[in-house]
Amino acid sequence: MTTYQDVLKKASKIIDNFDAELILSHVTGKSRAKIFSAMKSSLLEIDEFRFWQFAQKRSKGFPLAYITGIKEFWKGEFKVNKNVLIPRPETEALIEELLKEDLEEKKLIELGTGSGCIAISIANEINNLSIYATDFSIEAILIARENAEINKSKNIIFINHDWREEWLFPSVDFIISNPPYVDKKDIKKNADGIWYEPEIALFSENSGFADIEIIIKKSYQFLNKKGKLFLEHSPDQYNLIKKIANETNFKSVNYKEDLNKDIRFSILEK
Ligand SMILES: C[S@@+](CC[C@H](N)C(=O)[O-])C[C@H]1O[C@@H](n2cnc3c(N)ncnc32)[C@H](O)[C@@H]1O
């Protein structure tokens, strides 16, 4: 007979304690609190088998969120799978920044919605904002729609769209995007977890800048006067963003730092 305590102790040799607890909670369907209050309970054979399968995967860097299928973000819980990027805590600062704007009765496009975490979090803060959330991955759109239901969000229209193609949107007051902006060459082979996430969500050509450039240029056409583009990017892309924004006639560009004090977002005003 193997108890919860036994597997957690043994697993601590290959993975983090907290991760082991979450995996055990996932395979048994019991909360962590329940597990702690019954450490001497025995584990079903099938659950033990699944526990070790996941623990082994986790020890090789497989992301925990893809094991549990859930990631918390902002005020919600989001279903995730291998087709969507795992929502990052730094992206919450982009939402925080957008929420400083007057969003009542306005229109917003999110480009590259993935799990839907940005669009859904915003929709749940502002009732009467119309949101169009796009992604060229149909698998991502399906997950985003499910997440909208799980989080009871209204006012979002999900659209399967590639920003490299023609844009047939109405003009809007705000555009927000966390596009792929990583230069594949910069990522080390052993970087934690990243290689399990969809490459189309992470990497961009032209040293990570190709998609940002398209988004800046095309967004300008679709923003109303004084409209704003909120963009997440890597710290070293800010100067180039400023240059392209000036060439595209944006009136101003401001940056925001993340919690590590790295420039992580730009806000471009038309
Ligand atoms: C970095 S992920 C962001 C996902 C989510 N918004 C978040 O912040 O967690 C970028 C998203 O852009 C989508 N994407 C990449 N290239 C695209 C394109 N050309 N047109 C539309 N969506 C694209 C990917 O499928 C992915 O879901």
PDB file of C-alpha atoms and ligand atoms in Angstrom:
ATOM      1  CA  MET A   1       0.000   0.000   0.000  1.00  0.00           C
ATOM      2  CA  THR A   2       1.392   3.409  -0.998  1.00  0.00           C
ATOM      3  CA  THR A   3       0.184   6.457   0.908  1.00  0.00           C
ATOM      4  CA  TYR A   4      -0.004  10.110  -0.182  1.00  0.00           C
ATOM      5  CA  GLN A   5       2.867  10.754   2.205  1.00  0.00           C
ATOM      6  CA  ASP A   6       4.995   8.029   0.554  1.00  0.00           C
ATOM      7  CA  VAL A   7       4.662   9.361  -2.989  1.00  0.00           C
ATOM      8  CA  LEU A   8       5.184  12.980  -1.957  1.00  0.00           C
ATOM      9  CA  LYS A   9       8.351  12.072  -0.058  1.00  0.00           C
ATOM     10  CA  LYS A  10       9.731   9.999  -2.924  1.00  0.00           C
ATOM     11  CA  ALA A  11       8.771  12.598  -5.556  1.00  0.00           C
ATOM     12  CA  SER A  12      10.593  15.362  -3.656  1.00  0.00           C
ATOM     13  CA  LYS A  13      13.826  13.770  -4.917  1.00  0.00           C
ATOM     14  CA  ILE A  14      12.979  14.612  -8.525  1.00  0.00           C
ATOM     15  CA  ILE A  15      10.549  17.550  -8.442  1.00  0.00           C
ATOM     16  CA  ASP A  16       9.583  20.544  -6.352  1.00  0.00           C
ATOM     17  CA  ASN A  17       7.322  19.717  -3.344  1.00  0.00           C
ATOM     18  CA  PHE A  18       4.622  22.150  -4.418  1.00  0.00           C
ATOM     19  CA  ASP A  19       4.537  20.692  -7.946  1.00  0.00           C
ATOM     20  CA  ALA A  20       4.254  17.171  -6.494  1.00  0.00           C
ATOM     21  CA  GLU A  21       1.334  18.239  -4.332  1.00  0.00           C
ATOM     22  CA  LEU A  22      -0.461  19.783  -7.296  1.00  0.00           C
ATOM     23  CA  ILE A  23       0.111  16.683  -9.410  1.00  0.00           C
ATOM     24  CA  LEU A  24      -1.228  14.485  -6.601  1.00  0.00           C
ATOM     25  CA  SER A  25      -4.222  16.763  -6.269  1.00  0.00           C
ATOM     26  CA  HIS A  26      -4.766  16.513 -10.030  1.00  0.00           C
ATOM     27  CA  VAL A  27      -4.619  12.711 -10.220  1.00  0.00           C
ATOM     28  CA  THR A  28      -6.720  12.065  -7.104  1.00  0.00           C
ATOM     29  CA  GLY A  29      -9.219  14.853  -7.776  1.00  0.00           C
ATOM     30  CA  LYS A  30      -8.743  16.009  -4.154  1.00  0.00           C
ATOM     31  CA  SER A  31      -7.773  19.497  -3.050  1.00  0.00           C
ATOM     32  CA  ARG A  32      -4.331  20.037  -1.487  1.00  0.00           C
ATOM     33  CA  ALA A  33      -6.076  20.734   1.826  1.00  0.00           C
ATOM     34  CA  LYS A  34      -7.824  17.343   1.653  1.00  0.00           C
ATOM     35  CA  ILE A  35      -4.554  15.627   0.824  1.00  0.00           C
ATOM     36  CA  PHE A  36      -2.794  17.245   3.802  1.00  0.00           C
ATOM     37  CA  SER A  37      -5.544  16.200   6.133  1.00  0.00           C
ATOM     38  CA  ALA A  38      -5.308  12.567   5.007  1.00  0.00           C
ATOM     39  CA  MET A  39      -1.617  11.929   4.364  1.00  0.00           C
ATOM     40  CA  LYS A  40      -1.900   8.286   5.440  1.00  0.00           C
ATOM     41  CA  SER A  41      -4.601   7.514   2.845  1.00  0.00           C
ATOM     42  CA  SER A  42      -3.595   4.945   0.299  1.00  0.00           C
ATOM     43  CA  LEU A  43      -3.383   5.779  -3.359  1.00  0.00           C
ATOM     44  CA  LEU A  44      -5.295   3.826  -5.998  1.00  0.00           C
ATOM     45  CA  GLU A  45      -2.915   1.920  -8.257  1.00  0.00           C
ATOM     46  CA  ILE A  46      -4.093   3.823 -11.343  1.00  0.00           C
ATOM     47  CA  ASP A  47      -3.577   7.170  -9.581  1.00  0.00           C
ATOM     48  CA  GLU A  48      -0.099   6.170  -8.486  1.00  0.00           C
ATOM     49  CA  PHE A  49       0.745   5.147 -12.039  1.00  0.00           C
ATOM     50  CA  ARG A  50      -0.498   8.483 -13.412  1.00  0.00           C
ATOM     51  CA  PHE A  51       1.266  10.388 -10.633  1.00  0.00           C
ATOM     52  CA  TRP A  52       4.646   8.939 -11.588  1.00  0.00           C
ATOM     53  CA  GLN A  53       4.013   9.472 -15.301  1.00  0.00           C
ATOM     54  CA  PHE A  54       3.393  13.183 -14.647  1.00  0.00           C
ATOM     55  CA  ALA A  55       6.182  13.511 -12.080  1.00  0.00           C
ATOM     56  CA  GLN A  56       8.689  12.080 -14.568  1.00  0.00           C
ATOM     57  CA  LYS A  57       7.481  14.485 -17.256  1.00  0.00           C
ATOM     58  CA  ARG A  58       7.684  17.404 -14.838  1.00  0.00           C
ATOM     59  CA  SER A  59      11.236  16.427 -13.870  1.00  0.00           C
ATOM     60  CA  LYS A  60      12.196  16.845 -17.544  1.00  0.00           C
ATOM     61  CA  GLY A  61      10.810  20.390 -17.611  1.00  0.00           C
ATOM     62  CA  PHE A  62       7.293  19.697 -18.934  1.00  0.00           C
ATOM     63  CA  PRO A  63       5.186  22.640 -17.695  1.00  0.00           C
ATOM     64  CA  LEU A  64       2.987  21.999 -14.677  1.00  0.00           C
ATOM     65  CA  ALA A  65       0.089  23.906 -16.262  1.00  0.00           C
ATOM     66  CA  TYR A  66      -0.001  21.431 -19.159  1.00  0.00           C
ATOM     67  CA  ILE A  67      -0.228  18.584 -16.617  1.00  0.00           C
ATOM     68  CA  THR A  68      -3.029  20.064 -14.528  1.00  0.00           C
ATOM     69  CA  GLY A  69      -4.597  21.720 -17.614  1.00  0.00           C
ATOM     70  CA  ILE A  70      -5.228  24.895 -15.616  1.00  0.00           C
ATOM     71  CA  LYS A  71      -3.433  28.208 -15.114  1.00  0.00           C
ATOM     72  CA  GLU A  72      -4.554  31.032 -12.888  1.00  0.00           C
ATOM     73  CA  PHE A  73      -4.356  34.483 -14.439  1.00  0.00           C
ATOM     74  CA  TRP A  74      -5.679  37.820 -13.191  1.00  0.00           C
ATOM     75  CA  LYS A  75      -8.919  36.904 -11.385  1.00  0.00           C
ATOM     76  CA  GLY A  76      -9.730  33.745 -13.318  1.00  0.00           C
ATOM     77  CA  GLU A  77      -8.731  30.164 -14.053  1.00  0.00           C
ATOM     78  CA  PHE A  78      -7.887  29.289 -17.622  1.00  0.00           C
ATOM     79  CA  LYS A  79      -7.913  25.976 -19.368  1.00  0.00           C
ATOM     80  CA  VAL A  80      -4.634  25.424 -21.222  1.00  0.00           C
ATOM     81  CA  ASN A  81      -3.230  22.734 -23.469  1.00  0.00           C
ATOM     82  CA  LYS A  82      -0.310  22.344 -25.847  1.00  0.00           C
ATOM     83  CA  ASN A  83      -2.034  24.576 -28.435  1.00  0.00           C
ATOM     84  CA  VAL A  84      -1.892  27.713 -26.308  1.00  0.00           C
ATOM     85  CA  LEU A  85       0.768  29.678 -24.515  1.00  0.00           C
ATOM     86  CA  ILE A  86       0.626  29.352 -20.734  1.00  0.00           C
ATOM     87  CA  PRO A  87      -0.482  32.803 -19.494  1.00  0.00           C
ATOM     88  CA  ARG A  88       2.434  34.663 -17.885  1.00  0.00           C
ATOM     89  CA  PRO A  89       2.139  36.773 -14.732  1.00  0.00           C
ATOM     90  CA  GLU A  90       3.923  39.713 -16.430  1.00  0.00           C
ATOM     91  CA  THR A  91       1.046  39.978 -18.925  1.00  0.00           C
ATOM     92  CA  GLU A  92      -1.243  40.943 -16.037  1.00  0.00           C
ATOM     93  CA  ALA A  93       0.559  44.292 -15.927  1.00  0.00           C
ATOM     94  CA  LEU A  94      -0.609  44.935 -19.502  1.00  0.00           C
ATOM     95  CA  ILE A  95      -4.201  44.502 -18.319  1.00  0.00           C
ATOM     96  CA  GLU A  96      -3.578  46.727 -15.314  1.00  0.00           C
ATOM     97  CA  GLU A  97      -2.294  49.437 -17.658  1.00  0.00           C
ATOM     98  CA  LEU A  98      -5.234  49.150 -20.062  1.00  0.00           C
ATOM     99  CA  LEU A  99      -7.731  49.361 -17.208  1.00  0.00           C
ATOM    100  CA  LYS A 100      -6.456  52.886 -16.426  1.00  0.00           C
ATOM    101  CA  GLU A 101      -8.163  54.004 -19.679  1.00  0.00           C
ATOM    102  CA  ASP A 102     -11.782  55.006 -20.068  1.00  0.00           C
ATOM    103  CA  LEU A 103     -13.096  51.810 -21.665  1.00  0.00           C
ATOM    104  CA  GLU A 104     -16.843  52.369 -21.223  1.00  0.00           C
ATOM    105  CA  GLU A 105     -18.791  51.883 -24.484  1.00  0.00           C
ATOM    106  CA  LYS A 106     -15.513  51.534 -26.416  1.00  0.00           C
ATOM    107  CA  LYS A 107     -14.285  48.926 -28.915  1.00  0.00           C
ATOM    108  CA  LEU A 108     -11.143  46.832 -28.541  1.00  0.00           C
ATOM    109  CA  ILE A 109      -9.337  44.224 -30.646  1.00  0.00           C
ATOM    110  CA  GLU A 110      -7.028  41.670 -29.090  1.00  0.00           C
ATOM    111  CA  LEU A 111      -4.535  40.216 -31.559  1.00  0.00           C
ATOM    112  CA  GLY A 112      -3.324  36.688 -30.756  1.00  0.00           C
ATOM    113  CA  THR A 113      -5.693  35.755 -27.963  1.00  0.00           C
ATOM    114  CA  GLY A 114      -4.318  32.231 -27.306  1.00  0.00           C
ATOM    115  CA  SER A 115      -6.097  30.935 -24.167  1.00  0.00           C
ATOM    116  CA  GLY A 116      -8.183  34.130 -24.217  1.00  0.00           C
ATOM    117  CA  CYS A 117      -6.687  35.233 -20.901  1.00  0.00           C
ATOM    118  CA  ILE A 118      -6.281  38.913 -21.848  1.00  0.00           C
ATOM    119  CA  ALA A 119      -9.636  39.444 -23.587  1.00  0.00           C
ATOM    120  CA  ILE A 120     -11.567  37.501 -20.944  1.00  0.00           C
ATOM    121  CA  SER A 121      -9.917  39.252 -17.994  1.00  0.00           C
ATOM    122  CA  ILE A 122     -10.712  42.652 -19.518  1.00  0.00           C
ATOM    123  CA  ALA A 123     -14.279  41.661 -20.441  1.00  0.00           C
ATOM    124  CA  ASN A 124     -14.916  40.659 -16.839  1.00  0.00           C
ATOM    125  CA  GLU A 125     -13.809  44.057 -15.582  1.00  0.00           C
ATOM    126  CA  ILE A 126     -15.778  46.234 -18.046  1.00  0.00           C
ATOM    127  CA  ASN A 127     -19.297  45.209 -19.010  1.00  0.00           C
ATOM    128  CA  ASN A 128     -19.974  47.470 -21.928  1.00  0.00           C
ATOM    129  CA  LEU A 129     -16.708  47.218 -23.853  1.00  0.00           C
ATOM    130  CA  SER A 130     -17.015  45.402 -27.220  1.00  0.00           C
ATOM    131  CA  ILE A 131     -14.106  43.028 -27.708  1.00  0.00           C
ATOM    132  CA  TYR A 132     -12.943  41.241 -30.854  1.00  0.00           C
ATOM    133  CA  ALA A 133     -10.391  38.574 -29.940  1.00  0.00           C
ATOM    134  CA  THR A 134      -8.439  37.031 -32.808  1.00  0.00           C
ATOM    135  CA  ASP A 135      -5.983  34.207 -33.377  1.00  0.00           C
ATOM    136  CA  PHE A 136      -4.882  32.363 -36.502  1.00  0.00           C
ATOM    137  CA  SER A 137      -4.850  29.076 -34.567  1.00  0.00           C
ATOM    138  CA  ILE A 138      -8.309  27.537 -34.647  1.00  0.00           C
ATOM    139  CA  GLU A 139      -7.284  25.269 -31.745  1.00  0.00           C
ATOM    140  CA  ALA A 140      -6.494  28.367 -29.686  1.00  0.00           C
ATOM    141  CA  ILE A 141      -9.828  29.993 -30.588  1.00  0.00           C
ATOM    142  CA  LEU A 142     -11.663  26.871 -29.412  1.00  0.00           C
ATOM    143  CA  ILE A 143      -9.867  26.929 -26.040  1.00  0.00           C
ATOM    144  CA  ALA A 144     -10.439  30.686 -25.710  1.00  0.00           C
ATOM    145  CA  ARG A 145     -14.165  30.214 -26.318  1.00  0.00           C
ATOM    146  CA  GLU A 146     -14.301  27.500 -23.669  1.00  0.00           C
ATOM    147  CA  ASN A 147     -12.457  29.792 -21.256  1.00  0.00           C
ATOM    148  CA  ALA A 148     -14.941  32.572 -21.946  1.00  0.00           C
ATOM    149  CA  GLU A 149     -17.717  30.187 -20.915  1.00  0.00           C
ATOM    150  CA  ILE A 150     -15.846  28.940 -17.834  1.00  0.00           C
ATOM    151  CA  ASN A 151     -15.202  32.531 -16.724  1.00  0.00           C
ATOM    152  CA  LYS A 152     -18.728  33.647 -17.703  1.00  0.00           C
ATOM    153  CA  SER A 153     -17.481  36.430 -19.981  1.00  0.00           C
ATOM    154  CA  LYS A 154     -19.759  38.281 -22.320  1.00  0.00           C
ATOM    155  CA  ASN A 155     -19.143  40.823 -25.079  1.00  0.00           C
ATOM    156  CA  ILE A 156     -16.286  38.968 -26.778  1.00  0.00           C
ATOM    157  CA  ILE A 157     -16.448  37.941 -30.427  1.00  0.00           C
ATOM    158  CA  PHE A 158     -13.744  35.378 -31.230  1.00  0.00           C
ATOM    159  CA  ILE A 159     -12.409  35.532 -34.778  1.00  0.00           C
ATOM    160  CA  ASN A 160     -10.075  33.131 -36.548  1.00  0.00           C
ATOM    161  CA  HIS A 161      -7.776  35.610 -38.302  1.00  0.00           C
ATOM    162  CA  ASP A 162      -4.159  35.934 -39.433  1.00  0.00           C
ATOM    163  CA  TRP A 163      -2.802  39.459 -38.954  1.00  0.00           C
ATOM    164  CA  ARG A 164      -0.574  39.030 -42.014  1.00  0.00           C
ATOM    165  CA  GLU A 165      -3.757  38.849 -44.129  1.00  0.00           C
ATOM    166  CA  GLU A 166      -6.256  41.596 -44.846  1.00  0.00           C
ATOM    167  CA  TRP A 167      -7.926  43.127 -41.757  1.00  0.00           C
ATOM    168  CA  LEU A 168     -11.695  43.383 -42.061  1.00  0.00           C
ATOM    169  CA  PHE A 169     -12.431  44.796 -38.610  1.00  0.00           C
ATOM    170  CA  PRO A 170     -14.348  47.918 -37.702  1.00  0.00           C
ATOM    171  CA  SER A 171     -12.132  50.751 -36.484  1.00  0.00           C
ATOM    172  CA  VAL A 172     -11.590  50.564 -32.736  1.00  0.00           C
ATOM    173  CA  ASP A 173     -10.427  52.646 -29.789  1.00  0.00           C
ATOM    174  CA  PHE A 174      -7.907  50.137 -28.458  1.00  0.00           C
ATOM    175  CA  ILE A 175      -5.787  47.301 -29.783  1.00  0.00           C
ATOM    176  CA  ILE A 176      -3.944  45.028 -27.377  1.00  0.00           C
ATOM    177  CA  SER A 177      -1.485  42.271 -28.181  1.00  0.00           C
ATOM    178  CA  ASN A 178       1.068  39.966 -26.647  1.00  0.00           C
ATOM    179  CA  PRO A 179       2.430  38.724 -29.971  1.00  0.00           C
ATOM    180  CA  PRO A 180       5.226  36.206 -30.580  1.00  0.00           C
ATOM    181  CA  TYR A 181       8.376  38.290 -30.063  1.00  0.00           C
ATOM    182  CA  VAL A 182      11.135  35.875 -29.093  1.00  0.00           C
ATOM    183  CA  ASP A 183      14.155  35.364 -31.305  1.00  0.00           C
ATOM    184  CA  LYS A 184      14.532  31.574 -31.507  1.00  0.00           C
ATOM    185  CA  LYS A 185      18.317  31.920 -31.567  1.00  0.00           C
ATOM    186  CA  ASP A 186      18.265  33.533 -28.109  1.00  0.00           C
ATOM    187  CA  ILE A 187      16.681  30.551 -26.361  1.00  0.00           C
ATOM    188  CA  LYS A 188      18.983  27.961 -24.868  1.00  0.00           C
ATOM    189  CA  LYS A 189      18.169  24.308 -25.547  1.00  0.00           C
ATOM    190  CA  ASN A 190      17.654  23.671 -21.805  1.00  0.00           C
ATOM    191  CA  ALA A 191      15.427  26.718 -21.148  1.00  0.00           C
ATOM    192  CA  ASP A 192      12.775  25.631 -18.641  1.00  0.00           C
ATOM    193  CA  GLY A 193       9.561  24.441 -20.282  1.00  0.00           C
ATOM    194  CA  ILE A 194       9.526  26.828 -23.230  1.00  0.00           C
ATOM    195  CA  TRP A 195      10.142  24.145 -25.861  1.00  0.00           C
ATOM    196  CA  TYR A 196       6.875  22.442 -24.909  1.00  0.00           C
ATOM    197  CA  GLU A 197       4.842  25.543 -25.779  1.00  0.00           C
ATOM    198  CA  PRO A 198       3.594  26.290 -29.327  1.00  0.00           C
ATOM    199  CA  GLU A 199       6.382  27.802 -31.403  1.00  0.00           C
ATOM    200  CA  ILE A 200       3.862  29.953 -33.292  1.00  0.00           C
ATOM    201  CA  ALA A 201       2.996  31.632 -29.979  1.00  0.00           C
ATOM    202  CA  LEU A 202       6.586  32.437 -29.083  1.00  0.00           C
ATOM    203  CA  PHE A 203       8.948  32.925 -31.958  1.00  0.00           C
ATOM    204  CA  SER A 204       9.000  35.557 -34.639  1.00  0.00           C
ATOM    205  CA  GLU A 205      11.298  36.116 -37.618  1.00  0.00           C
ATOM    206  CA  ASN A 206      13.570  39.113 -38.032  1.00  0.00           C
ATOM    207  CA  SER A 207      15.171  38.762 -34.562  1.00  0.00           C
ATOM    208  CA  GLY A 208      11.710  38.403 -32.994  1.00  0.00           C
ATOM    209  CA  PHE A 209      10.421  41.650 -34.504  1.00  0.00           C
ATOM    210  CA  ALA A 210       8.541  40.596 -37.671  1.00  0.00           C
ATOM    211  CA  ASP A 211       5.073  40.270 -36.095  1.00  0.00           C
ATOM    212  CA  ILE A 212       5.412  43.396 -33.951  1.00  0.00           C
ATOM    213  CA  GLU A 213       6.240  45.423 -37.055  1.00  0.00           C
ATOM    214  CA  ILE A 214       3.170  44.162 -38.935  1.00  0.00           C
ATOM    215  CA  ILE A 215       0.956  44.833 -35.920  1.00  0.00           C
ATOM    216  CA  ILE A 216       2.197  48.406 -35.444  1.00  0.00           C
ATOM    217  CA  LYS A 217       1.783  49.304 -39.112  1.00  0.00           C
ATOM    218  CA  LYS A 218      -1.637  47.725 -39.581  1.00  0.00           C
ATOM    219  CA  SER A 219      -3.035  48.830 -36.214  1.00  0.00           C
ATOM    220  CA  TYR A 220      -2.552  52.468 -37.156  1.00  0.00           C
ATOM    221  CA  GLN A 221      -5.150  52.103 -39.940  1.00  0.00           C
ATOM    222  CA  PHE A 222      -7.700  50.555 -37.589  1.00  0.00           C
ATOM    223  CA  LEU A 223      -7.417  52.850 -34.609  1.00  0.00           C
ATOM    224  CA  ASN A 224      -9.768  55.770 -34.130  1.00  0.00           C
ATOM    225  CA  LYS A 225      -8.246  59.199 -33.548  1.00  0.00           C
ATOM    226  CA  LYS A 226      -6.420  59.136 -30.176  1.00  0.00           C
ATOM    227  CA  GLY A 227      -6.765  55.337 -30.209  1.00  0.00           C
ATOM    228  CA  LYS A 228      -4.056  53.318 -28.465  1.00  0.00           C
ATOM    229  CA  LEU A 229      -2.083  50.182 -29.176  1.00  0.00           C
ATOM    230  CA  PHE A 230      -0.921  48.239 -26.089  1.00  0.00           C
ATOM    231  CA  LEU A 231       1.922  45.909 -26.945  1.00  0.00           C
ATOM    232  CA  GLU A 232       3.956  43.407 -24.922  1.00  0.00           C
ATOM    233  CA  HIS A 233       7.527  42.852 -26.150  1.00  0.00           C
ATOM    234  CA  SER A 234      11.068  42.128 -25.033  1.00  0.00           C
ATOM    235  CA  PRO A 235      13.111  44.911 -23.403  1.00  0.00           C
ATOM    236  CA  ASP A 236      15.573  45.243 -26.293  1.00  0.00           C
ATOM    237  CA  GLN A 237      12.773  45.836 -28.836  1.00  0.00           C
ATOM    238  CA  TYR A 238      11.664  49.191 -27.444  1.00  0.00           C
ATOM    239  CA  ASN A 239      13.944  51.412 -29.546  1.00  0.00           C
ATOM    240  CA  LEU A 240      12.910  49.715 -32.760  1.00  0.00           C
ATOM    241  CA  ILE A 241       9.246  49.952 -31.745  1.00  0.00           C
ATOM    242  CA  LYS A 242       9.685  53.678 -31.220  1.00  0.00           C
ATOM    243  CA  LYS A 243      11.315  54.065 -34.626  1.00  0.00           C
ATOM    244  CA  ILE A 244       8.583  52.128 -36.501  1.00  0.00           C
ATOM    245  CA  ALA A 245       5.869  53.935 -34.521  1.00  0.00           C
ATOM    246  CA  ASN A 246       7.316  57.320 -35.509  1.00  0.00           C
ATOM    247  CA  GLU A 247       7.592  56.275 -39.158  1.00  0.00           C
ATOM    248  CA  THR A 248       3.957  55.085 -39.003  1.00  0.00           C
ATOM    249  CA  ASN A 249       2.859  58.489 -37.641  1.00  0.00           C
ATOM    250  CA  PHE A 250       1.849  57.457 -34.139  1.00  0.00           C
ATOM    251  CA  LYS A 251       1.705  60.616 -32.029  1.00  0.00           C
ATOM    252  CA  SER A 252       3.463  59.173 -28.977  1.00  0.00           C
ATOM    253  CA  VAL A 253       5.079  56.040 -27.586  1.00  0.00           C
ATOM    254  CA  ASN A 254       5.452  55.316 -23.874  1.00  0.00           C
ATOM    255  CA  TYR A 255       6.947  52.324 -22.216  1.00  0.00           C
ATOM    256  CA  LYS A 256       6.131  50.464 -19.003  1.00  0.00           C
ATOM    257  CA  GLU A 257       8.390  48.227 -16.993  1.00  0.00           C
ATOM    258  CA  ASP A 258       7.604  44.809 -15.572  1.00  0.00           C
ATOM    259  CA  LEU A 259       8.225  43.768 -11.961  1.00  0.00           C
ATOM    260  CA  ASN A 260      11.900  43.120 -12.772  1.00  0.00           C
ATOM    261  CA  LYS A 261      12.213  46.728 -13.982  1.00  0.00           C
ATOM    262  CA  ASP A 262      12.652  45.607 -17.596  1.00  0.00           C
ATOM    263  CA  ILE A 263      10.833  47.505 -20.345  1.00  0.00           C
ATOM    264  CA  ARG A 264       8.052  45.063 -21.204  1.00  0.00           C
ATOM    265  CA  PHE A 265       5.189  47.071 -22.744  1.00  0.00           C
ATOM    266  CA  SER A 266       4.729  49.947 -25.137  1.00  0.00           C
ATOM    267  CA  ILE A 267       1.666  52.110 -25.492  1.00  0.00           C
ATOM    268  CA  LEU A 268       1.383  53.807 -28.865  1.00  0.00           C
ATOM    269  CA  GLU A 269      -1.134  56.626 -29.274  1.00  0.00           C
ATOM    270  CA  LYS A 270      -2.498  57.669 -32.667  1.00  0.00           C
TER     271      LYS A 270
HETATM  272  C1  LIG B   1       2.468  35.076 -27.105  1.00  0.00           C
HETATM  273  S1  LIG B   1       0.968  34.257 -27.530  1.00  0.00           S
HETATM  274  C2  LIG B   1      -0.183  35.206 -26.572  1.00  0.00           C
HETATM  275  C3  LIG B   1      -1.363  34.429 -26.102  1.00  0.00           C
HETATM  276  C4  LIG B   1      -2.215  35.184 -25.050  1.00  0.00           C
HETATM  277  N1  LIG B   1      -2.730  36.423 -25.571  1.00  0.00           N
HETATM  278  C5  LIG B   1      -1.405  35.447 -23.800  1.00  0.00           C
HETATM  279  O1  LIG B   1      -1.015  36.605 -23.580  1.00  0.00           O
HETATM  280  O2  LIG B   1      -1.125  34.493 -23.043  1.00  0.00           O
HETATM  281  C6  LIG B   1       0.722  34.836 -29.187  1.00  0.00           C
HETATM  282  C7  LIG B   1      -0.534  34.345 -29.891  1.00  0.00           C
HETATM  283  O3  LIG B   1      -0.536  34.893 -31.223  1.00  0.00           O
HETATM  284  C8  LIG B   1      -1.017  33.928 -32.142  1.00  0.00           C
HETATM  285  N2  LIG B   1      -0.448  34.270 -33.453  1.00  0.00           N
HETATM  286  C9  LIG B   1       0.825  34.095 -33.891  1.00  0.00           C
HETATM  287  N3  LIG B   1       0.961  34.538 -35.156  1.00  0.00           N
HETATM  288  C10 LIG B   1      -0.266  35.006 -35.530  1.00  0.00           C
HETATM  289  C11 LIG B   1      -0.769  35.590 -36.727  1.00  0.00           C
HETATM  290  N4  LIG B   1       0.010  35.779 -37.792  1.00  0.00           N
HETATM  291  N5  LIG B   1      -2.061  35.974 -36.746  1.00  0.00           N
HETATM  292  C12 LIG B   1      -2.882  35.786 -35.666  1.00  0.00           C
HETATM  293  N6  LIG B   1      -2.454  35.218 -34.509  1.00  0.00           N
HETATM  294  C13 LIG B   1      -1.161  34.837 -34.443  1.00  0.00           C
HETATM  295  C14 LIG B   1      -0.534  32.598 -31.584  1.00  0.00           C
HETATM  296  O4  LIG B   1      -1.327  31.540 -32.053  1.00  0.00           O
HETATM  297  C15 LIG B   1      -0.646  32.833 -30.069  1.00  0.00           C
HETATM  298  O5  LIG B   1      -1.874  32.393 -29.571  1.00  0.00           O
END
